[in-house]
Structures are given as structure tokens and as C-alpha cells.
Short mmCIF file of C-alpha atoms and ligand atoms in Angstrom, two decimals:
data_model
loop_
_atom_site.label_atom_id
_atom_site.label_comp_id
_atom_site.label_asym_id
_atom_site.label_seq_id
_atom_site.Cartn_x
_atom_site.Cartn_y
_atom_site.Cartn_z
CA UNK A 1 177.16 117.61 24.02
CA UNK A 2 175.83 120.98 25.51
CA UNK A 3 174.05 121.39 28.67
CA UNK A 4 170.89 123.15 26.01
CA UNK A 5 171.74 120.14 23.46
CA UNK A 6 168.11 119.96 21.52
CA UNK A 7 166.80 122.76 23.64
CA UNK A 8 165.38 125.64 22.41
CA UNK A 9 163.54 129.11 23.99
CA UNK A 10 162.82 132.67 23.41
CA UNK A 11 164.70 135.25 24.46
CA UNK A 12 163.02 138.95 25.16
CA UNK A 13 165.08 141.85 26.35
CA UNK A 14 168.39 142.07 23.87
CA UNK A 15 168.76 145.91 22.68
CA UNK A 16 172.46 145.52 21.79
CA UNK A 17 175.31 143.62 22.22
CA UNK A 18 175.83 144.69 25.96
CA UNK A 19 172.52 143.85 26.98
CA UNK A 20 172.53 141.32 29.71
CA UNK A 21 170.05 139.23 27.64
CA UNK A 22 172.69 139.04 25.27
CA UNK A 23 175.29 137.74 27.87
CA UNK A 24 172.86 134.74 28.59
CA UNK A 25 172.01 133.97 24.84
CA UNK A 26 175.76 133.53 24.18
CA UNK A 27 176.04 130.97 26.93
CA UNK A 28 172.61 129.42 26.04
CA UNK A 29 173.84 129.62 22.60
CA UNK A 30 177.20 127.67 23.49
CA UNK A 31 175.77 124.72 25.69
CA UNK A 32 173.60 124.08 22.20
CA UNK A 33 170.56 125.86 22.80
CA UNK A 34 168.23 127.06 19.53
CA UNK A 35 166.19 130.58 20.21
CA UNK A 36 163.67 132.87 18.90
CA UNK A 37 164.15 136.49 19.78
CA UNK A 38 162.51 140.20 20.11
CA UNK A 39 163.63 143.29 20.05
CA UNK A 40 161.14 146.81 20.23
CA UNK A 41 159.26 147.84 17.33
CA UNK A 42 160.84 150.16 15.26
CA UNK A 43 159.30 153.47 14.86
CA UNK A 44 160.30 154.35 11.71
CA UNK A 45 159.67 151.58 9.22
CA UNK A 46 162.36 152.79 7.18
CA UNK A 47 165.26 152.81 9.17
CA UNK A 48 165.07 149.45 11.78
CA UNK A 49 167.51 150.39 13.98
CA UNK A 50 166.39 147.59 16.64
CA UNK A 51 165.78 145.11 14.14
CA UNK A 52 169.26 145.67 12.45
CA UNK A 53 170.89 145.57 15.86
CA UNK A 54 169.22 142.34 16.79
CA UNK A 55 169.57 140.63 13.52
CA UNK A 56 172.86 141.27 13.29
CA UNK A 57 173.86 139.88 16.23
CA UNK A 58 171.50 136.54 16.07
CA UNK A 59 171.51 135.63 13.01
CA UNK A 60 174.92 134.34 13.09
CA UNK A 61 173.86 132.33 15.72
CA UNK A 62 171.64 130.54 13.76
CA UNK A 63 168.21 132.51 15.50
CA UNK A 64 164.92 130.97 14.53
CA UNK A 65 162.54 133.50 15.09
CA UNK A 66 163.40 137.23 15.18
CA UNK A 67 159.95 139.21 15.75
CA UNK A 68 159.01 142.86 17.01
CA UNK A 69 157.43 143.08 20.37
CA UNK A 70 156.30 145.78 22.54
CA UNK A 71 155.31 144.24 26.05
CA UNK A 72 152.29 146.81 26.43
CA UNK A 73 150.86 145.35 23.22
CA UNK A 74 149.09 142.22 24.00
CA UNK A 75 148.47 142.05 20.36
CA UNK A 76 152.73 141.45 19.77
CA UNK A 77 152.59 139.12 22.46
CA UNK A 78 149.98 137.12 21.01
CA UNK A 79 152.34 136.91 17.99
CA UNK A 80 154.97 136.20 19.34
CA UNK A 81 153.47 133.09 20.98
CA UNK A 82 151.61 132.17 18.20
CA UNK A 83 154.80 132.33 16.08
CA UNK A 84 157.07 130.37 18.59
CA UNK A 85 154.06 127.61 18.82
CA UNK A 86 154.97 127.19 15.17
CA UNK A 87 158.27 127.06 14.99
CA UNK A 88 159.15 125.17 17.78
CA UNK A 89 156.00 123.42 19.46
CA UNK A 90 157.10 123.58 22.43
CA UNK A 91 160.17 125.50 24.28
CA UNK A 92 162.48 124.52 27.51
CA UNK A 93 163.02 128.01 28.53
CA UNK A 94 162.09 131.65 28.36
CA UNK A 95 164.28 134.97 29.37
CA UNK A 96 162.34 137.80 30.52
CA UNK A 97 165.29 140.61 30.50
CA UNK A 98 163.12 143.77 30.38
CA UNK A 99 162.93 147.14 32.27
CA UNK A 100 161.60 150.76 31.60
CA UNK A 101 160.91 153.67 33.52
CA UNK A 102 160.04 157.43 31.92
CA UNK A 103 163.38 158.94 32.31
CA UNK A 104 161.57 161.90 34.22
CA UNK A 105 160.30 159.67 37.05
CA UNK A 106 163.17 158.08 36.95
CA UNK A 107 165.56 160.91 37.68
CA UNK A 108 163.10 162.63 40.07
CA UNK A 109 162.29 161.19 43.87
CA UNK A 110 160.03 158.70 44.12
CA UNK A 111 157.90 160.72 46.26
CA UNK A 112 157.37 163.02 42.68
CA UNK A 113 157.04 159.89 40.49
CA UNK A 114 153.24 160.42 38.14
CA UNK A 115 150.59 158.38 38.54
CA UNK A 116 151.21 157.63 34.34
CA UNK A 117 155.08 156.95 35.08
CA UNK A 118 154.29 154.41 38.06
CA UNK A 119 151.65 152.77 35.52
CA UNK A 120 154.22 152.97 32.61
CA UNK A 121 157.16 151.71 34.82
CA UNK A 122 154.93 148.35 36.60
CA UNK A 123 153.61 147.32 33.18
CA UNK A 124 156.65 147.06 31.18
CA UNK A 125 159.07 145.99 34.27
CA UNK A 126 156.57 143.84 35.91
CA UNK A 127 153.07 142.63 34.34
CA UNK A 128 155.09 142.04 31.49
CA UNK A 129 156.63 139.19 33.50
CA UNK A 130 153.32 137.73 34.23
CA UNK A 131 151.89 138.09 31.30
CA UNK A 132 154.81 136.05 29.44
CA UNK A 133 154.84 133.56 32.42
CA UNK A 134 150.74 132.94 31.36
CA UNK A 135 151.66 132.52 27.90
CA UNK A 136 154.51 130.56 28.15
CA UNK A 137 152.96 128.08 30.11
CA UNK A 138 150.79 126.89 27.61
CA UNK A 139 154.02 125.86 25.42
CA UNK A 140 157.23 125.86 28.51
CA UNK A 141 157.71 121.93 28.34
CA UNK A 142 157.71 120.25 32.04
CA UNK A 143 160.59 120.76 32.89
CA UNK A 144 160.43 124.40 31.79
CA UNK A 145 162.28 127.28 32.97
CA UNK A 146 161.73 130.82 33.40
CA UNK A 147 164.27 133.41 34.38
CA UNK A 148 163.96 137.08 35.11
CA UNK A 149 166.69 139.90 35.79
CA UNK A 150 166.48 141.73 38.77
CA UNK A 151 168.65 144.04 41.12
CA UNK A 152 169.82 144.88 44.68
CA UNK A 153 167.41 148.10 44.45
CA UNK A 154 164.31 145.92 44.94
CA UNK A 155 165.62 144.56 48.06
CA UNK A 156 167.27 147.90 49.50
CA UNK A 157 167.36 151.83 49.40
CA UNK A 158 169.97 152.38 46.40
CA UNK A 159 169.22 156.01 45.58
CA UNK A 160 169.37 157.14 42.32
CA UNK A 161 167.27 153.28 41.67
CA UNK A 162 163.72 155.20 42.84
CA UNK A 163 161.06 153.76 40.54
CA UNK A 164 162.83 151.04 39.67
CA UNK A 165 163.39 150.04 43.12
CA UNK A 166 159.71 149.59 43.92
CA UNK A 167 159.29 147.95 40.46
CA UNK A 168 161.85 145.16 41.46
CA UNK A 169 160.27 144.63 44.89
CA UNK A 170 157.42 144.19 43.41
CA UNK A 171 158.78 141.72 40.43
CA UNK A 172 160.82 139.77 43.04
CA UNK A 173 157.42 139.06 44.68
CA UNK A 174 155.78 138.22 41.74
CA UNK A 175 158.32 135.35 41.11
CA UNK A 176 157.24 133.85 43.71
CA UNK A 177 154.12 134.03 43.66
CA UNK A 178 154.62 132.29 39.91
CA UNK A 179 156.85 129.93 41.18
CA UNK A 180 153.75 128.72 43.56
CA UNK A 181 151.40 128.45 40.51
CA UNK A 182 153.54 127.01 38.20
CA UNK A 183 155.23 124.23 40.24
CA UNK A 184 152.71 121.61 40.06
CA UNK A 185 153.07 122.16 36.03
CA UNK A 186 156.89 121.41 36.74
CA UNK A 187 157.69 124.67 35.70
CA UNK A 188 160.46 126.94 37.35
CA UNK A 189 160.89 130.23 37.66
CA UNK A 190 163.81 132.46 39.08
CA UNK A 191 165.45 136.13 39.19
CA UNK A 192 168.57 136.51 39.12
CA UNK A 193 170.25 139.78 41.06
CA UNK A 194 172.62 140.89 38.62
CA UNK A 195 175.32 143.78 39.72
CA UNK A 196 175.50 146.60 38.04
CA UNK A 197 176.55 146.15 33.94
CA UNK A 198 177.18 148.92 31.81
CA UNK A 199 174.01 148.50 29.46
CA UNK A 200 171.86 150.88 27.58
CA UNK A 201 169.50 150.82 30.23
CA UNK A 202 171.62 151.02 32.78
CA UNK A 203 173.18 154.25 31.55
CA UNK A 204 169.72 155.99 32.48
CA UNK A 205 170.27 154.96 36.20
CA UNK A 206 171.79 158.00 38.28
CA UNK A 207 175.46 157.93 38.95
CA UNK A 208 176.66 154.56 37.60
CA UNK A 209 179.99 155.14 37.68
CA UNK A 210 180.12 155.79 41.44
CA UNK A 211 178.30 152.72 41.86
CA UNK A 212 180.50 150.49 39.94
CA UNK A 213 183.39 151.93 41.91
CA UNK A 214 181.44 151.41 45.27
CA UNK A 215 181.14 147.42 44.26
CA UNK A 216 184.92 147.49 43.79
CA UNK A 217 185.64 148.51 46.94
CA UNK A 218 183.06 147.00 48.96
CA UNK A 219 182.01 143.75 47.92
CA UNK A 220 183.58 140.83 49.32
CA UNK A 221 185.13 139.83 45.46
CA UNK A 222 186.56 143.42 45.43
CA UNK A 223 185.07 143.98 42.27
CA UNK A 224 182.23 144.06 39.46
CA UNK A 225 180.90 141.23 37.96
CA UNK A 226 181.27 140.71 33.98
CA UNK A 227 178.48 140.45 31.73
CA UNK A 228 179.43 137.26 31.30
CA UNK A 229 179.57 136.09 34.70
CA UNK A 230 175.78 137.11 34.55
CA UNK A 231 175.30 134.83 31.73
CA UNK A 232 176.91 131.69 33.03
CA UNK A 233 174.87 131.98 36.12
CA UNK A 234 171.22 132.73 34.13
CA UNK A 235 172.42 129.58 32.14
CA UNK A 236 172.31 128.02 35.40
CA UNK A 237 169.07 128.71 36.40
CA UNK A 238 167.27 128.13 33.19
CA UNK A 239 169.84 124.71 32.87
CA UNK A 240 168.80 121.03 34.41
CA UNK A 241 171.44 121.98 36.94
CA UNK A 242 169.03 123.94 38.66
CA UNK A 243 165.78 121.58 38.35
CA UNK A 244 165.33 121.66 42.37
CA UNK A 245 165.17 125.63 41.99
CA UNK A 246 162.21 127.71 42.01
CA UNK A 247 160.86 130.74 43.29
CA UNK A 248 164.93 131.73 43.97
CA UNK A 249 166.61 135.27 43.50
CA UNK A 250 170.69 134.61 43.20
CA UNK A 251 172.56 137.38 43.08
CA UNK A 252 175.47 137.51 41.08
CA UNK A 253 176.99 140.70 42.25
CA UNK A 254 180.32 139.70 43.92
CA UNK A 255 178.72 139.29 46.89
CA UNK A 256 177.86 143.00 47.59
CA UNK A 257 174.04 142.30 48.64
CA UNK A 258 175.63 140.84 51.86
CA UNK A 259 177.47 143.62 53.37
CA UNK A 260 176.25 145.76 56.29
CA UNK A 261 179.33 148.43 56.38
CA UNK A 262 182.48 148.82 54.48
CA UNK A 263 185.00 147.10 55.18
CA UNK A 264 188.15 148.18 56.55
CA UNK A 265 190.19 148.54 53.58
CA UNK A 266 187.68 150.65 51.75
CA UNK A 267 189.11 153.81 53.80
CA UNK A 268 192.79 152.92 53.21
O1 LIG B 301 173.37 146.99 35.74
C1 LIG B 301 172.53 146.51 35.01
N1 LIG B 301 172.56 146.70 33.71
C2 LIG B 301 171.45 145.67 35.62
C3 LIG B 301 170.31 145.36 34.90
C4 LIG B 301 171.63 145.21 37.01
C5 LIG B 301 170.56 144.37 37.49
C6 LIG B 301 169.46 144.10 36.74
N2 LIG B 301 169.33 144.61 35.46
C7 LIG B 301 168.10 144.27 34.72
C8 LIG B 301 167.33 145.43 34.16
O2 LIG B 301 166.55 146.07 35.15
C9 LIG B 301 166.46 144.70 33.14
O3 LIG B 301 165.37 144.06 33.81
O4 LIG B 301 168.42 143.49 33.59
C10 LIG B 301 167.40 143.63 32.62
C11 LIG B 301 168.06 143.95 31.29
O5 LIG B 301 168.68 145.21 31.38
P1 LIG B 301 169.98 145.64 30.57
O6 LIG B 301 170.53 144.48 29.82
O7 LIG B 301 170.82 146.40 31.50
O8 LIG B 301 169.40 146.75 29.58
P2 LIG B 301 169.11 146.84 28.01
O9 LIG B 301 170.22 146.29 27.21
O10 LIG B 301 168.73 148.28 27.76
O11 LIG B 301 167.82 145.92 27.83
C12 LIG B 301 166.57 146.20 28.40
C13 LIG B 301 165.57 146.11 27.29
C14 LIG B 301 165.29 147.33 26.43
O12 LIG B 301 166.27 148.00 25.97
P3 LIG B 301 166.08 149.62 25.69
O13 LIG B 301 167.39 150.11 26.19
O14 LIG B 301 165.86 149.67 24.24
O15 LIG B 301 164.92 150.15 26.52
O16 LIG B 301 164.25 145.97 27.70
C15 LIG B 301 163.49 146.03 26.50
C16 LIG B 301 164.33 146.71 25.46
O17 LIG B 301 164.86 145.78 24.55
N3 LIG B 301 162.26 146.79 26.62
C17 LIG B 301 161.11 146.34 26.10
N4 LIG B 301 160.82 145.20 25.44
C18 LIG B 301 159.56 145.04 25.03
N5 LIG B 301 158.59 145.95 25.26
C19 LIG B 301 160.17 147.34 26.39
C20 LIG B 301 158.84 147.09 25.92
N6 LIG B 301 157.85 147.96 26.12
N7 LIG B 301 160.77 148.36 27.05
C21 LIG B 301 162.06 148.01 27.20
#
């Protein structure tokens, strides 16, 4: 018997098979848990490339519900909700694993960042949140769990993060402030502080590559994290392991968030 034996959720965020919402559906997926999922709507009708991707790698795990969903679209969310309400009555979980930023503002300063980009950026990367944590209240069972991913950048200066950064502050906040509401409904609510994953989106950040070598050398682990260290841990979280946790942000970065200066070795 899995830790998600007779548990089911939905899943929103899983572009391909290095997404980090993929990560946590194959753990969720291995402790027993049943899921719907979305993926973006395609553009062309003809060729669903984000569709195919998704289907093909959910299906096989038995997905119940595999639906298009842009988070600007209140119309898709209503949908989706509607849909899940259906199929499963009620759910023990949802994964919010979504981020976006123009690639323009994201690449510029922050100080050059549009007014449209800002708007564009805090919708998808952070109403989106609270509009999901609204709807899926009305069918999270108590109990209920809801995680978001989040990074380092919202906490601290990471250049190259920019938009993002100021998008994650402001997510990590509204966690909390969800976490208040939603506790006397028994319903959690976490972030979890991922390091940095070679993803799609991830690709789009500035200079990845250096950053990935910095955490080798500098966090305490001496080393990245895996993908699927990432998933074990937002398992975790959404798991009645964590039923005493709310309103948390775990990292899961080797422990690089706690380091002030590098240390010796790094210049050896
Ligand atoms: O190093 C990393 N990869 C880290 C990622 C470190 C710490 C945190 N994170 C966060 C990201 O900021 C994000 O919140 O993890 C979350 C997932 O990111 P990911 O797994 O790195 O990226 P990806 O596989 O690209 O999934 C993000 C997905 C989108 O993918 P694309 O690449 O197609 O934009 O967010 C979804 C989409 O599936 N997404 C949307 N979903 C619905 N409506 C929308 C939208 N408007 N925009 C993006």
C-alpha cells in the first residue's frame, strides 16, 4: 500500500518529461495516487504538440483527465474544475507547477521590465496560484493539500532571475497568506524551493549553466539536486507525512539557500 493509496489530484504545470511537475507525478504516481492533468492549449489545432507530449507521457500512467488550460483564461479553469468535480468528486491534492515571464522582460533588468510584462509575468506565476487555491477549495477534501514550486530568487538577488524574482517573493507571500485562510478548512498549502533543474523553462533563465556549477561548488551537498529528489520531497508535502505543515517553503536545493560565502574549497 502507497502513501497516495485511493488518492487522487490534478496536476497543472507538466510541459515535458523534464518538467518538475513531472518529477512529482511519478512519485505521486508510485505511492498509488490517480490524477487529472493540463497542459497549454495548442495553437494550432492540427498539430497538438502539448497535448501529444502530455498524453504520451500520462496515459501510461493510467491519467484520468487530460484537459487544455491556459491560467489567464478563467473560462479553462472553470473547466477544468467542472471536469475534475465529475470525475473524481472530490480530490486530496493539487500541484500548481507554473511560471512565465515575456522572454524580453525577462532577459532585460528589472528596472526596464513593461508595465504589460510585469502584468503578464504576476498573473500566470502568481494569481494563477490563487485562483486555483479558490477553486480547489470547493472540491480539496479536509485534509487537502496544495503545493507550489518556487525558487531561491524570491528570497534573494540571483541576477539573471529579475522578473521572476519579484514574482516568487510575491508567490511565497501569497502561500501564506492561503495557508491562513485555508487552515480552518483543514487545508494545507506549501512551496517548495526547488534548485535549479534543467527544464524548458528553466532554459529561458540567464546563464544556467554557471549556476548549476555554482551549486556544485557551494552548497553544503556539493552538488545539484535531481529532478527526482524534487519529486520525493513535493510528495512529501502534498503526503499525510506532512499534515502538521502549512504555510512552509522547503527548499530542496542541497542546502545552498543557507550559505553566506563560499566555502573554502570552492577556490582550491
Ligand atoms: O530550475 C528550475 N527548473 C526551477 C523551477 C527551480 C525552482 C523553481 N522552479 C519552478 C518554476 O518557476 C515553475 O514555477 O518550477 C515550476 C515548474 O517549472 P519547470 O518544471 O522548470 O518548467 P516547465 O517544464 O517549462 O513547466 C512550466 C510550465 C509551462 O511550460 P512551458 O515551458 O510550456 O511554458 O508552466 C506552464 C507550462 O506548462 N505554463 C502555463 N500553464 C497554464 N497556463 C502557462 C499558462 N498561461 N504558462 C506556462
Amino acid at each position: 500500500m502507497g502513501l497516495f493509496t485511493g488518492k487522487t489530484g490534478l496536476v497543472f504545470g507538466i510541459a515535458n518529461d523534464h518538467s518538475i511537475a513531472w518529477a512529482i507525478t511519478e512519485k505521486l504516481h508510485a505511492e498509488g495516487a490517480e490524477m487529472g492533468f493540463t497542459h497549454l492549449p495548442d495553437k494550432d489545432p492540427q498539430r497538438p504538440r502539448m497535448e501529444h507530449r502530455l498524453r504520451k507521457l500520462v496515459e501510461p500512467i493510467g491519467a484520468k483527465l487530460i484537459l487544455p488550460c491556459d491560467v489567464q483564461q478563467e473560462s479553462h479553469l472553470d473547466q477544468v474544475f467542472a471536469q475534475a468535480k465529475e470525475t473524481f468528486g472530490s480530490v486530496d491534492f493539487v500541484v500548481h507547477s507554473i511560471a512565465y515571464a515575456p522572454i524580453e522582460d525577462l532577459k532585460g533588468q528589472t528596472i526596464n521590465c513593461s508595465r504589460s510584462g510585469f502584468l503578464t509575468s504576476m498573473d500566470i506565476s502568481v494569481y494563477s496560484l490563487l485562483t486555483l487555491a479558490r477553486r480547489s477549495r470547493d472540491i480539496l477534501k479536509p485534509g487537502g493539500s496544495i503545493l507550489t514550486l518556487t525558487y531561491l530568487g524570491g528570497e534573494k538577488v540571483i541576477p539573471g532571475y529579475n522578473i521572476m524574482g519579484v514574482c516568487k517573493a510575491a508567490l511565497e507571500r501569497l502561500v501564506e497568506y492561503l495557508a491562513h485562510e485555508l487552515g480552518p478548512a483543514g487545508i494545507r498549502i506549501n512551496g517548495l524551493s526547488a534548485g535549479p533543474i534543467k527544464t524548458l523553462s528553466s532554459s529561458a533563465v540567464g546563464d544556467f549553466d554557471s549556476m548549476l556549477k555554482l551549486y556544485d561548488a557551494m552548497a553544503p551537498l556539493r552538488r545539484n539536486v535531481t529532478a527526482e529528489e524534487v519529486g520525493k520531497t513535493g510528495a512529501y508535502l502534498l503526503s499525510d507525512l506532512a499534515s502538521g505543515v502549512t504555510g512552509e517553503v522547503l527548499h530542496v536545493d542541497a542546502g545552498y539557500h543557507i550559505m553566506g560565502a563560499p566555502p573554502a574549497d570552492m577556490h582550491t
